[in-house]
Coordinates of C-alpha atoms in Angstrom, one line a residue:
M23 CA -4.8 -7.7 -23.6
L24 CA -3.4 -4.6 -25.4
I25 CA -1.7 -2.1 -23.3
F26 CA -0.8 1.3 -24.7
M27 CA 0.5 4.6 -23.6
T28 CA 0.6 7.7 -25.8
S29 CA 1.9 10.7 -23.9
Y30 CA 2.0 12.9 -20.9
V31 CA -1.1 15.1 -20.8
C32 CA -2.1 18.2 -18.8
R33 CA -5.8 17.7 -18.1
R34 CA -6.2 21.4 -17.4
C35 CA -4.7 22.7 -20.7
Q36 CA -5.1 19.6 -22.9
V37 CA -1.4 19.9 -23.8
H38 CA 0.4 16.7 -24.7
S39 CA 4.1 15.7 -24.6
P40 CA 5.9 12.5 -25.6
T41 CA 7.1 10.5 -22.6
D42 CA 10.5 10.0 -24.1
T43 CA 11.3 13.7 -23.6
L44 CA 12.6 15.4 -20.5
T45 CA 9.8 17.9 -20.3
W46 CA 8.8 17.7 -16.7
C47 CA 5.7 19.9 -16.6
C48 CA 3.0 21.5 -18.8
P49 CA 4.8 24.3 -20.7
K50 CA 1.6 26.3 -20.7
C51 CA 0.5 26.3 -17.0
R52 CA 3.7 24.7 -15.4
G53 CA 1.3 22.2 -13.8
P54 CA 2.0 18.5 -13.3
W55 CA 1.5 15.9 -16.0
D56 CA -0.9 13.0 -16.0
L57 CA -0.4 9.9 -18.1
E58 CA -2.5 8.8 -21.1
F59 CA -2.4 5.1 -20.3
A60 CA -4.9 2.2 -20.6
G61 CA -4.0 -1.0 -18.8
G62 CA -5.8 -4.3 -18.8
P63 CA -7.5 -6.1 -15.9
V64 CA -5.4 -8.2 -13.5
S65 CA -6.4 -11.8 -13.1
L66 CA -6.7 -12.6 -9.4
P67 CA -6.2 -16.4 -9.8
S68 CA -3.0 -15.9 -11.8
L69 CA -1.3 -13.9 -9.0
A70 CA -0.5 -17.0 -6.9
S71 CA 2.3 -18.0 -9.4
R72 CA 3.8 -14.5 -9.9
R73 CA 6.9 -12.8 -8.6
N74 CA 6.7 -11.2 -5.2
S75 CA 6.9 -7.5 -6.1
L76 CA 4.6 -4.8 -7.4
W77 CA 5.4 -6.0 -10.9
R78 CA 3.0 -8.9 -10.3
Y79 CA 0.3 -6.4 -11.5
E80 CA 2.1 -5.7 -14.8
E81 CA -1.1 -5.6 -16.8
A82 CA -2.1 -2.5 -14.8
L83 CA 1.3 -0.8 -15.0
P84 CA 2.8 1.3 -17.8
P85 CA 5.2 -0.8 -19.9
M86 CA 8.7 -0.7 -18.3
P87 CA 11.3 -2.6 -20.3
C88 CA 14.0 -1.7 -17.7
A89 CA 12.1 -2.9 -14.7
P90 CA 14.1 -6.1 -14.2
D91 CA 17.3 -4.0 -14.0
V92 CA 15.8 -1.7 -11.3
T93 CA 13.5 -3.6 -9.0
L94 CA 14.5 -4.3 -5.4
G95 CA 11.6 -6.6 -4.7
E96 CA 9.4 -3.7 -3.5
G97 CA 5.7 -4.3 -2.6
R98 CA 3.7 -7.1 -1.0
T99 CA 3.9 -5.6 2.5
P100 CA 2.0 -7.2 5.3
L101 CA -1.6 -6.3 6.3
V102 CA -2.0 -6.8 10.1
P103 CA -4.9 -6.1 12.4
L104 CA -4.6 -3.2 14.9
E105 CA -8.1 -3.0 16.5
E106 CA -11.3 -4.9 16.6
G107 CA -14.6 -3.2 17.6
E108 CA -18.3 -3.8 17.5
Q109 CA -18.8 -1.5 14.6
G110 CA -15.7 -2.2 12.6
S111 CA -12.0 -3.1 12.6
V112 CA -8.8 -1.3 11.7
S113 CA -5.8 -3.0 10.0
A114 CA -2.4 -1.5 9.1
K115 CA -0.4 -2.0 6.0
L116 CA 3.2 -2.1 6.9
D117 CA 4.8 -0.1 4.0
F118 CA 7.7 0.9 6.3
L119 CA 9.0 -2.6 5.5
M120 CA 9.9 -1.6 1.9
P121 CA 13.6 -1.8 0.8
T122 CA 14.3 1.9 1.8
L123 CA 11.8 1.8 4.7
S124 CA 9.0 3.9 3.2
F125 CA 6.1 3.6 0.8
K126 CA 7.9 5.9 -1.6
D127 CA 9.7 2.9 -3.1
R128 CA 6.4 2.1 -4.9
G129 CA 6.8 5.2 -7.1
A130 CA 10.5 5.6 -7.1
V131 CA 11.0 2.2 -8.8
M132 CA 8.8 3.4 -11.7
L133 CA 10.7 6.7 -12.0
A134 CA 14.0 4.9 -12.0
A135 CA 12.9 2.4 -14.6
H136 CA 11.7 5.2 -16.9
A137 CA 14.8 7.2 -16.3
L138 CA 17.0 4.3 -17.2
R139 CA 15.1 3.8 -20.5
L140 CA 15.8 7.5 -21.2
A141 CA 19.4 7.2 -20.3
R142 CA 19.8 4.2 -22.7
N143 CA 18.2 6.3 -25.4
G144 CA 21.0 8.9 -24.9
S145 CA 18.8 11.8 -23.7
L146 CA 19.5 11.8 -20.0
R147 CA 22.7 12.7 -18.1
R148 CA 21.5 13.0 -14.5
V149 CA 18.5 12.6 -12.2
V150 CA 17.3 15.4 -9.9
A151 CA 14.7 15.0 -7.1
D152 CA 13.4 17.1 -4.1
S153 CA 12.2 15.6 -0.9
S154 CA 11.7 16.0 2.8
G155 CA 13.6 12.8 3.1
N156 CA 11.8 9.6 2.2
A157 CA 11.2 10.2 -1.5
G158 CA 14.8 11.4 -1.9
T159 CA 16.1 8.3 -0.2
A160 CA 14.0 6.0 -2.4
I161 CA 15.0 7.8 -5.6
A162 CA 18.6 7.7 -4.5
A163 CA 18.4 4.0 -3.9
Y164 CA 16.7 3.0 -7.1
G165 CA 18.9 5.5 -9.1
A166 CA 21.9 3.7 -7.7
R167 CA 20.4 0.3 -8.7
A168 CA 19.9 1.7 -12.2
G169 CA 23.5 3.2 -12.3
L170 CA 22.2 6.8 -12.6
D171 CA 23.9 10.0 -11.3
G172 CA 21.5 11.6 -8.7
L173 CA 21.1 14.9 -7.0
V174 CA 18.6 15.3 -4.2
Y175 CA 17.4 18.7 -2.8
V176 CA 16.2 18.6 0.8
P177 CA 15.1 21.3 3.3
K178 CA 17.9 22.4 5.7
G179 CA 17.2 20.6 9.0
T180 CA 16.1 17.3 7.3
S181 CA 16.7 14.3 9.6
P182 CA 20.4 13.4 9.6
K183 CA 19.5 9.8 9.4
K184 CA 17.7 10.4 6.1
L185 CA 20.6 12.4 4.8
E186 CA 23.0 9.6 5.7
Q187 CA 20.8 7.1 3.9
I188 CA 20.6 9.3 0.7
R189 CA 24.4 9.8 0.7
A190 CA 25.0 6.1 1.3
H191 CA 23.3 5.3 -2.0
G192 CA 25.7 7.6 -3.8
A193 CA 23.4 10.6 -4.5
R194 CA 24.6 14.1 -3.8
V195 CA 22.6 16.2 -1.3
V196 CA 21.8 19.9 -1.6
E197 CA 20.4 21.3 1.6
V198 CA 18.2 24.3 0.8
P199 CA 17.5 27.1 3.4
G200 CA 13.8 27.6 4.0
D201 CA 10.8 25.3 3.9
R202 CA 9.7 22.4 1.7
E203 CA 8.4 24.7 -1.0
A204 CA 11.7 26.5 -1.3
T205 CA 13.4 23.2 -1.8
A206 CA 10.9 22.3 -4.6
R207 CA 11.7 25.6 -6.3
A208 CA 15.4 24.9 -6.2
A209 CA 15.0 21.4 -7.7
R210 CA 12.7 22.7 -10.4
A211 CA 15.2 25.2 -11.5
A212 CA 17.9 22.5 -11.7
A213 CA 15.4 20.3 -13.7
D214 CA 15.3 22.9 -16.4
E215 CA 18.9 22.3 -17.3
P216 CA 19.6 20.2 -20.4
G217 CA 19.9 16.5 -20.0
T218 CA 18.2 16.4 -16.6
F219 CA 15.4 14.1 -15.6
Y220 CA 13.2 15.5 -12.8
A221 CA 12.3 12.4 -10.8
S222 CA 9.5 14.3 -9.1
H223 CA 7.1 12.3 -7.0
V224 CA 4.6 15.2 -7.5
Y225 CA 4.9 16.2 -11.2
N226 CA 5.7 12.9 -12.8
P227 CA 2.7 10.6 -13.1
Y228 CA 4.8 7.4 -13.3
F229 CA 5.1 7.8 -9.5
L230 CA 1.3 7.7 -9.1
H231 CA 1.1 4.5 -11.1
G232 CA 3.6 3.0 -8.7
T233 CA 1.7 4.0 -5.6
K234 CA -1.6 2.6 -6.9
T235 CA -0.2 -0.9 -6.3
Y236 CA -0.9 -0.2 -2.6
V237 CA -4.6 -0.7 -3.4
Y238 CA -4.0 -3.6 -5.7
E239 CA -2.3 -5.4 -2.9
L240 CA -5.2 -4.7 -0.6
W241 CA -7.5 -6.1 -3.2
E242 CA -5.4 -9.2 -3.6
E243 CA -5.0 -9.7 0.2
L244 CA -8.7 -9.5 0.7
G245 CA -9.6 -12.0 -2.0
G246 CA -10.9 -9.6 -4.6
R247 CA -12.6 -7.2 -2.3
L248 CA -11.5 -3.8 -0.9
P249 CA -11.7 -2.3 2.6
D250 CA -14.7 -0.1 3.5
T251 CA -12.4 2.9 4.3
I252 CA -8.8 3.6 3.1
V253 CA -7.1 6.3 5.3
V254 CA -4.0 8.0 3.8
P255 CA -1.7 10.8 4.9
V256 CA -1.7 13.7 2.5
G257 CA 0.9 16.4 1.8
N258 CA 1.4 16.3 -2.0
G259 CA -1.2 13.5 -2.2
T260 CA 0.9 10.9 -4.1
L261 CA -0.4 7.9 -2.1
L262 CA -4.0 9.2 -2.2
L263 CA -4.0 9.9 -6.0
G264 CA -2.4 6.5 -6.6
A265 CA -5.2 4.9 -4.6
A266 CA -7.8 6.8 -6.5
L267 CA -6.3 5.5 -9.8
A268 CA -6.4 1.9 -8.6
L269 CA -10.0 2.3 -7.4
D270 CA -11.1 3.6 -10.8
E271 CA -9.3 0.8 -12.6
L272 CA -10.6 -2.0 -10.4
H273 CA -14.2 -0.8 -10.8
R274 CA -13.8 -0.1 -14.5
H275 CA -12.7 -3.7 -15.1
G276 CA -15.4 -5.2 -12.9
L277 CA -12.9 -6.6 -10.4
T278 CA -14.6 -5.4 -7.2
D279 CA -18.1 -4.3 -6.3
N280 CA -17.4 -2.3 -3.1
H281 CA -16.5 1.4 -3.1
P282 CA -14.2 2.5 -0.3
A283 CA -14.2 6.0 1.1
L284 CA -10.8 7.8 0.9
V285 CA -10.1 9.6 4.1
A286 CA -7.2 12.1 4.0
V287 CA -5.2 13.1 7.0
Q288 CA -3.1 16.3 7.5
A289 CA -1.4 17.8 10.5
E290 CA -3.3 20.6 12.1
A291 CA -0.2 22.8 11.7
V292 CA -0.1 22.5 7.9
S293 CA -3.6 21.6 6.6
P294 CA -4.4 23.7 3.5
L295 CA -6.3 20.8 1.8
A296 CA -8.4 20.1 4.9
A297 CA -9.4 23.7 5.1
A298 CA -10.3 23.9 1.4
F299 CA -12.3 20.6 1.6
H300 CA -14.4 21.7 4.6
A301 CA -15.0 25.1 3.0
G302 CA -16.4 23.3 0.0
A303 CA -13.7 24.7 -2.3
E304 CA -12.3 23.0 -5.4
E305 CA -8.9 24.8 -5.1
L306 CA -6.7 26.0 -2.3
G307 CA -7.6 29.4 -0.8
E308 CA -5.3 32.1 0.2
A309 CA -2.0 31.0 1.7
V310 CA -2.2 30.4 5.5
P311 CA 0.6 30.6 8.0
V312 CA 2.6 27.3 8.3
R313 CA 3.6 26.1 11.7
P314 CA 6.3 23.5 12.6
T315 CA 5.0 20.0 12.7
L316 CA 6.3 16.5 13.6
A317 CA 4.7 15.3 10.4
E318 CA 7.3 16.9 8.2
G319 CA 6.6 14.5 5.3
I320 CA 3.1 16.0 4.8
A321 CA 3.9 19.6 5.6
I322 CA 3.1 20.9 2.1
P323 CA 1.5 24.4 2.1
A324 CA 0.7 24.4 -1.7
P325 CA 0.5 21.0 -3.3
P326 CA 0.4 21.2 -7.1
R327 CA -2.2 18.6 -7.4
A328 CA -4.6 20.1 -4.9
H329 CA -7.6 20.2 -7.3
Q330 CA -7.1 16.5 -8.1
I331 CA -6.8 15.5 -4.4
L332 CA -10.0 17.4 -3.3
R333 CA -11.9 15.9 -6.2
A334 CA -10.7 12.3 -5.5
V335 CA -11.8 12.5 -1.8
R336 CA -15.2 13.9 -2.7
A337 CA -15.7 11.3 -5.4
T338 CA -15.5 8.5 -2.9
G339 CA -17.6 10.1 -0.2
G340 CA -14.5 10.5 2.0
T341 CA -13.4 13.4 4.2
F342 CA -10.4 15.1 5.6
L343 CA -9.2 14.7 9.2
T344 CA -6.4 16.6 11.0
V345 CA -4.3 15.7 14.0
S346 CA -2.4 17.7 16.6
E347 CA 1.2 17.4 17.6
D348 CA 0.2 15.7 20.9
Q349 CA -1.9 13.2 19.0
I350 CA 1.1 12.4 16.8
R351 CA 3.4 11.8 19.8
T352 CA 0.8 9.6 21.5
A353 CA 0.1 7.5 18.4
Q354 CA 3.8 6.9 17.8
L355 CA 4.4 5.7 21.4
E356 CA 1.2 3.6 21.3
L357 CA 2.3 1.8 18.0
S358 CA 5.8 1.3 19.4
R359 CA 4.3 -0.5 22.4
R360 CA 2.6 -2.8 19.9
G361 CA 5.9 -3.6 18.2
L362 CA 5.6 -1.1 15.3
F363 CA 8.2 1.7 15.4
V364 CA 7.0 4.2 12.8
E365 CA 8.2 7.7 12.0
S366 CA 6.1 10.6 13.2
T367 CA 4.6 11.4 9.7
G368 CA 3.8 7.7 9.3
V369 CA 1.6 7.5 12.4
A370 CA -0.7 10.4 11.4
C371 CA -3.4 8.2 10.0
W372 CA -3.5 6.0 13.1
A373 CA -3.7 9.1 15.3
A374 CA -6.6 10.4 13.2
V375 CA -8.5 7.0 13.3
R376 CA -8.0 6.9 17.1
A377 CA -9.5 10.3 17.6
A378 CA -12.4 10.0 15.1
A379 CA -15.7 8.2 15.5
P380 CA -15.4 4.5 14.5
R381 CA -16.3 3.8 10.8
P382 CA -18.3 0.7 10.0
G383 CA -16.5 -2.3 8.3
L384 CA -12.8 -2.6 7.7
T385 CA -10.6 0.5 7.8
V386 CA -7.0 0.3 6.6
V387 CA -4.3 2.7 7.5
P388 CA -0.7 2.8 6.0
L389 CA 2.3 2.9 8.3
C390 CA 4.5 4.7 5.7
G391 CA 7.9 5.1 7.1
A392 CA 10.2 3.4 9.7
G393 CA 10.9 5.1 13.0
A394 CA 14.6 4.3 12.6
K395 CA 14.7 7.2 10.0
T396 CA 13.8 9.9 12.6
G397 CA 13.6 8.4 16.1
L398 CA 10.9 9.2 18.6
A399 CA 9.0 12.5 18.3
R400 CA 9.9 15.0 21.0

């Protein structure tokens, strides 16, 4: 099966750029890139003999010659039942069991492998990232694995445990006064400096092609089928957009015949996408006040891929749900009593499913980050 990739592309402006350059955004609109990529179908029977990492789906992934030098065995996380009901059941995918204890490893390994290729070509001197914690940790770890110099921008007040983890991997930390958006602006300014690769989990589409393996794993685990509903937390939407990519690919190759709904979850305190969705809008409306939330990982007031996120949810017949701070606290304690200690952002989907009307069939929620990173929500 022939696999090819031509360039980065901005779907809005139809601007293209080679993937071996350090151009991190569309030069016309400053928006995020997508990837012109066509992969082949994955053979379900062949998977039994393959390596136990996300690279088992290599036909569906952009070519990564440096992958063997970067991988930490990420992927293949367990799917465990949480609740059985008359109308349907809920299972959780334990992505907090990744090497750096969050789902962000799925995308970070792709960015690191691509960055290492650029470094070996002589065009890259350092890697810059911005994060509320988990993405920065993952990029620091995989950057260390690749032997790359890393600089991670984080909001001031980020969990000390996450900062310790980033520094332990050898990356330098820059704490930025202000909110998550101020942090992103600082990192983007640094990314414009020569020789810098912006390992952005938002702007760089390689990250999305890593997170799509979440759905490929569900497809494999369920014997070639998919859940009826896939619930995902949404801030910048990297897991949701990766899931949407996988659903499109699996259906295009005729590998599944069921069509899951994508249900997106935001915190009530920071829910611009939910507001736009329920207003029937295709873009975000005017900026709304942002309140503090325990779900810091999805507290994104202006996600750059908002249009894509809204379109992806609507295309699957899904919806947006929001959760309160009390619901987040309760959900974290409840999961802990079941043996699953998950950080407060990571329990948002379970909190939403508990509060919503049961959906028929199988619903899958991700438990995205380990509770050891932040402790119990207070």
